[in-house]
Amino acid sequence: MNNIENIIPIPEGQSQADFIKNDLGFNIDTNDPLTKAALSDSVENENMDILGSGELMKKTLIKGEINTRPGRLDLCVVDIDGKLEDGTKVENFTDYKIQLGDVEVVQGLDLAIALMDVGEVAEITVFPRFAYGNLGRDPDIPSSSKIIYNVVLKSVTMEPEIDEMSYEKKKEFADKKRERGNWWFSRNEPVLAIQCYRRSLDYLQPSVDNSNKTSQNKITDSQLQALFADRTKVYNNLAAAQIKTEAYDTALESVDNVLRAEPENIKALFRKGRILTRKCETKRAILTFEKAAKLDPESKAITQELSVLRQKLVNESVEQKKLYKKMLGSPKKIENMSSTASSKFKNKLAVWSLFGGTLAAVAGVIVYKFAF
């Protein structure tokens, strides 16, 4: 059963959309396909086009208990059977636990399960874009496969308070999300990988106040060190995913989090060097790779990066000199300009000398006239 209590009843004669807009004060677009699907009650054997594109369809086979749909981050227990269009079974899970919205299943299922009630049995048809895409999944799901799932939503509970979780539970949740992030990263889905890594970090935060916890939930110093070590690992992976999305500033923050804990982490230094290279901070990148090279002098990758950057620095210096020459002109021209300027200065000096002499003569006459 969903453990959300005190559900506000909808007034008689008022639609769900009107209630949300007028009574709860949320503006919603009732024409948006996903919103429309979220507001619709499940009707047996009726196809629901969740996204309005025909790429994600849900058919309720057996209705569940009304008003028990899960919310984002709720923990769901589901049975999942997946098959290809030719009937080949490719997935089978019983009492499978997922956290909704954390892409622990393919995106199509993540969206569709949010529209199921507890006890509901549904057929969910997921087109490749929201399943395994062009890559497929070795060895059983070919590229660009549509998958038909039979899903039973068995129970829903709210996400536990992270700060109240035991060390073992925190580690279990964090590891699961990190591993899922690695899976998405391996499929070249860095945005989804980033989502998973960030959620993993949520479970690796130290408790606000460990002193008031029960002996069961209190984390020891050694366990705290283990959590920090896991955080470092996740931040390193997060930086790699952020580099792929070209989010270099946030990637630099992530990698610096690693280096604050482990200043000699070669992976982090290598990634920092690459980030600085992409940010066109050549000198800082060279210094970072040089530090990495001292720690791992046999690394061909580090040596190659250094070689390229040093040549780039030489090229930049040559280009700067050319630019200065272009701005100032050739040395002969500069010499002529200096000679001309000097000549003009001498002529002006002569004029001012003559003018000064004339003034002196005139002054002498005036003085003589009034003095004698």
C-alpha atoms as one frame of an Amber mdcrd trajectory, in Angstrom:
protein
   0.000   0.000   0.000   1.045   3.558  -0.641   1.817   5.119   2.721   0.792
   8.680   1.724  -1.945   9.624   4.152  -4.567  12.371   4.353  -5.244  12.617
   0.615  -7.305  15.765  -0.002 -10.693  14.761  -1.455 -11.690  16.324  -4.779
 -15.023  18.228  -4.505 -17.939  16.589  -6.291 -18.472  17.836  -9.831 -14.937
  19.198 -10.145 -12.305  17.661 -12.422  -8.836  16.749 -11.205  -7.351  19.479
 -13.402  -9.719  22.146 -12.018  -9.014  21.021  -8.460  -5.236  21.235  -8.940
  -5.499  24.630 -10.614  -8.157  26.308  -8.446  -7.859  24.682  -5.018  -4.136
  23.847  -4.933  -2.989  26.860  -6.917  -0.868  25.056  -9.531  -0.949  26.147
 -13.161  -1.070  23.107 -15.428  -1.362  22.615 -19.161  -4.185  20.133 -19.655
  -3.235  19.779 -23.340   0.207  18.403 -22.498   0.055  14.623 -23.218   2.014
  13.608 -20.112  -0.104  15.866 -17.864  -3.271  14.537 -19.466  -2.089  10.974
 -18.839  -1.236  11.784 -15.207  -4.727  13.183 -14.617  -6.536  10.321 -16.327
  -7.917   7.394 -14.372  -6.908   3.939 -15.517  -9.521   2.293 -17.714  -9.223
  -1.411 -18.418  -8.157  -2.340 -21.978  -7.895   1.289 -23.036  -4.654   2.367
 -24.711  -3.107   5.486 -23.186  -0.673   7.407 -25.392   1.518   8.780 -22.604
   3.652  11.177 -24.653   1.236  11.872 -27.497   3.728  10.523 -30.029   2.756
   6.845 -30.043   6.204   5.902 -28.700   5.054   4.995 -25.193   1.731   3.220
 -24.764   0.066   1.884 -21.615  -2.901  -0.480 -21.473  -4.438  -1.341 -18.094
  -5.186  -5.071 -17.956  -6.337  -5.136 -14.314  -7.201  -1.959 -12.403  -5.489
  -1.216  -9.105  -6.550   0.680  -6.005  -7.514   4.257  -6.878  -5.367   7.189
  -5.673  -2.318   5.032  -4.936  -0.035   6.144  -7.756   3.611   6.554  -6.753
   5.365   9.907  -6.667   8.894  10.738  -7.712  11.529   9.037  -5.503   8.949
   6.650  -4.017  10.178   3.078  -3.633   8.210   0.661  -5.811   8.121  -3.111
  -5.820   7.253  -4.439  -9.279   7.097  -7.591 -11.346   8.395  -6.994 -14.879
   8.263  -9.280 -17.931   9.656  -7.876 -21.172   9.524  -9.382 -24.661  10.384
  -8.365 -28.189   7.734  -8.084 -30.906   8.463 -11.663 -32.004   7.711 -12.903
 -28.482  11.330 -13.451 -27.378  11.591 -12.876 -23.613  14.383 -10.454 -22.732
  13.625  -9.344 -19.163  12.077 -11.004 -16.147  12.070  -9.532 -12.623  10.018
 -10.580  -9.599   9.664  -8.316  -6.554  12.094  -5.915  -8.195  12.725  -2.759
  -6.143  13.173   0.547  -7.963  13.177   4.180  -6.905  10.891   5.997  -9.294
  12.440   8.838 -11.263  16.024   7.632 -10.749  16.179   5.852 -14.148  16.818
   2.483 -12.507  14.792   1.003 -15.359  14.532   2.216 -18.968  12.974   5.655
 -19.323   9.721   4.363 -20.780   9.048   2.204 -17.723  10.071   5.014 -15.363
   7.400   7.253 -16.915   4.694   4.601 -17.243   4.956   3.102 -13.730   4.280
   6.599 -12.350   0.815   6.307 -13.966  -0.067   2.968 -12.352  -2.033   2.327
  -9.144  -0.968  -0.239  -6.564  -2.250  -3.666  -7.632  -2.573  -2.621 -11.266
  -1.421  -4.896 -14.063  -0.488  -3.069 -17.266   0.912  -3.755 -20.697   3.473
  -1.074 -21.528   4.816  -0.795 -25.073   8.110   1.071 -25.236   9.606   2.160
 -28.543  13.428   2.127 -28.960  13.950   5.802 -28.088  12.686   5.160 -24.529
  14.031   1.595 -24.264  17.492   0.496 -25.399  17.800   2.796 -28.409  20.090
   2.214 -31.363  22.624   0.374 -29.195  20.266  -2.355 -28.052  21.634  -4.604
 -25.322  24.026  -7.449 -25.888  23.395 -10.259 -26.340  19.596 -10.407 -26.460
  18.112  -7.030 -27.475  18.909  -5.994 -31.061  19.390  -2.380 -32.119  16.224
  -0.239 -32.340  13.963  -2.832 -30.682  10.446  -2.143 -29.462   9.775  -3.919
 -26.154   6.396  -4.963 -24.756   6.340  -5.153 -20.967   3.866  -6.750 -18.629
   4.163  -4.887 -15.311   2.539  -5.415 -11.905   2.870  -2.602  -9.355   2.844
  -4.507  -6.059   3.602  -1.828  -3.448   4.725   1.764  -2.961   6.473   3.371
   0.001   8.013   6.784   0.460  11.755   7.363   0.270  13.309   6.984   3.752
  14.920   9.959   5.463  18.541   9.719   4.378  19.857  11.154   7.627  18.073
   8.397   9.574  19.449   5.533   7.485  22.090   3.126   8.766  25.548   3.072
   7.182  24.751  -0.217   5.435  21.543   1.158   3.882  23.234   4.371   2.764
  25.984   2.367   1.090  23.476   0.019  -0.539  21.484   2.896  -2.072  24.601
   4.860  -3.076  26.277   1.854  -4.724  23.155   0.984  -6.680  22.869   4.514
  -8.095  26.593   4.755  -8.871  26.514   1.427 -10.720  23.442   2.551 -12.659
  25.288   5.749 -13.526  28.209   3.680 -14.812  25.777   1.680 -16.952  24.297
   4.822 -18.527  27.804   6.254 -19.047  28.905   3.077 -20.841  25.941   3.582
 -23.195  27.044   7.169 -23.927  24.122   8.669 -22.003  26.081  11.154 -19.857
  23.041  13.224 -18.827  21.349  10.182 -17.274  24.677   9.110 -15.757  25.015
  12.544 -14.119  21.515  12.173 -12.630  22.474   8.829 -11.080  25.826  10.052
  -9.748  24.228  13.083  -8.097  21.664  10.841  -6.407  24.455   8.549  -5.221
  26.143  11.558  -3.608  22.907  12.347  -1.728  23.342   9.079   0.192  27.030
   9.674   0.867  26.560  12.892   2.823  27.705  12.697   6.449  24.913  12.905
   9.018  24.002  16.327  10.386  24.309  15.159  13.982  25.758  11.718  14.542
  25.924  12.059  18.349  22.161  11.801  18.914  21.675   8.678  16.816  20.855
   5.239  18.178  23.609   2.647  18.202  21.956   1.022  15.176  22.114   4.177
  13.027  25.299   5.764  14.415  28.159   5.780  11.939  31.652   4.936  13.201
  34.778   6.861  12.189  35.937   4.041   9.919  32.510   3.900   8.227  32.589
   7.673   7.781  35.985   7.379   6.101  34.547   4.684   3.821  31.664   7.021
   2.846  34.161   9.787   2.029  36.168   7.344  -0.093  33.002   6.394  -1.979
  32.169  10.104  -2.459  35.573  10.639  -4.045  34.946   7.754  -6.426  31.528
   9.109  -7.438  32.841  12.670  -7.922  35.524  11.298 -10.242  32.885   9.511
 -12.327  30.643  12.582 -12.244  33.463  14.736 -13.638  33.936  12.304 -16.541
  30.230  12.506 -17.417  30.193  16.308 -17.111  33.172  16.557 -19.486  31.136
  14.612 -22.057  28.336  17.185 -21.814  30.922  20.017 -22.085  29.907  21.349
 -18.665  33.526  22.222 -17.945  33.012  24.573 -14.992  30.923  22.055 -13.035
  33.295  19.253 -14.074  36.178  21.292 -12.634  34.278  21.631  -9.337  33.717
  17.874  -9.234  37.341  17.012  -9.938  38.554  19.564  -7.368  36.355  17.780
  -4.790  38.362  14.645  -5.549  41.731  16.392  -5.343  40.922  18.049  -2.022
  40.511  14.561  -0.543  43.211  12.858  -2.649  45.719  15.385  -4.066  47.631
  12.626  -5.872  44.640  10.967  -7.554  46.029  10.449 -11.073  42.616   9.976
 -12.708  41.409  13.263 -11.245  44.595  15.096 -12.281  44.301  13.714 -15.807
  40.656  14.824 -16.048  41.479  18.241 -14.602  44.196  18.639 -17.228  41.723
  17.816 -19.976  39.128  20.210 -18.577  41.673  23.051 -18.447  42.745  22.216
 -22.006  39.160  22.549 -23.212  38.850  25.818 -21.291  41.941  27.035 -23.226
  43.925  27.436 -19.996  47.053  25.919 -21.555  49.619  26.853 -18.884  47.456
  25.548 -16.011  46.761  22.373 -17.991  50.510  21.791 -18.511  51.220  22.238
 -14.797  48.440  19.743 -13.960  49.694  17.129 -16.442  53.284  17.634 -15.213
  52.134  16.809 -11.683  50.369  13.696 -13.012  53.490  12.732 -14.999  55.641
  12.838 -11.855  53.227  10.405 -10.202  52.966   8.143 -13.260  55.970   8.725
 -15.564  55.163   5.613 -17.618  51.711   6.854 -18.699  51.633   7.287 -22.485
  48.343   9.187 -22.298  49.789  11.829 -19.942  53.009  12.111 -22.004  50.989
  12.584 -25.186  48.776  15.275 -23.632  51.881  17.127 -22.382  53.570  16.929
 -25.775  50.533  18.349 -27.550  50.084  21.153 -25.002  53.755  22.200 -25.045
  53.664  22.422 -28.833  50.445  24.393 -28.577  52.140  26.824 -26.181  55.027
  27.291 -28.653  52.569  27.873 -31.500  50.634  30.384 -29.407  53.892  32.264
 -28.668  54.790  32.397 -32.390  51.296  33.602 -33.271  51.511  36.321 -30.612
  54.808  37.571 -32.056  53.322  37.643 -35.546  50.343  39.566 -34.232  52.593
  42.133 -32.540  54.606  42.579 -35.742  51.407  43.007 -37.727  50.177  45.642
 -35.274  53.501  47.576 -35.144  54.842  46.955 -38.640  58.288  45.833 -39.881
  61.477  46.857 -38.021  62.511  49.134 -40.962  59.129  50.835 -40.863  59.388
  51.243 -37.091  62.910  52.745 -37.571  61.594  55.165 -40.218  58.701  56.075
 -37.926  61.179  56.768 -35.110  63.423  58.835 -37.456  60.478  60.867 -38.707
  59.236  61.452 -35.163  62.756  62.522 -34.087  63.051  64.938 -37.037  59.687
  66.471 -36.275  60.673  66.858 -32.643  63.940  68.658 -33.640  62.059  71.028
 -35.959  59.566  71.859 -33.234  62.432  72.393 -30.803  64.129  74.802 -33.213
  60.904  76.779 -33.673  60.399  76.976 -29.931  64.046  78.018 -29.466  63.647
  80.801 -32.024  60.368  81.838 -30.473  61.991  81.779 -27.024  64.893  83.940
 -28.317  62.482  86.478 -29.786  60.612  86.662 -26.496  63.869  87.202 -24.647
  64.850  90.028 -27.026  61.489  91.730 -26.708  61.633  91.391 -22.925  65.099
  92.960 -22.964  63.862  95.975 -24.906  60.943  96.468 -22.523  63.157  96.199
 -19.474  65.684  98.621 -20.979  62.937 101.121 -21.873  61.395 101.186 -18.404
  64.630 100.851 -16.516  66.449 103.744 -18.061
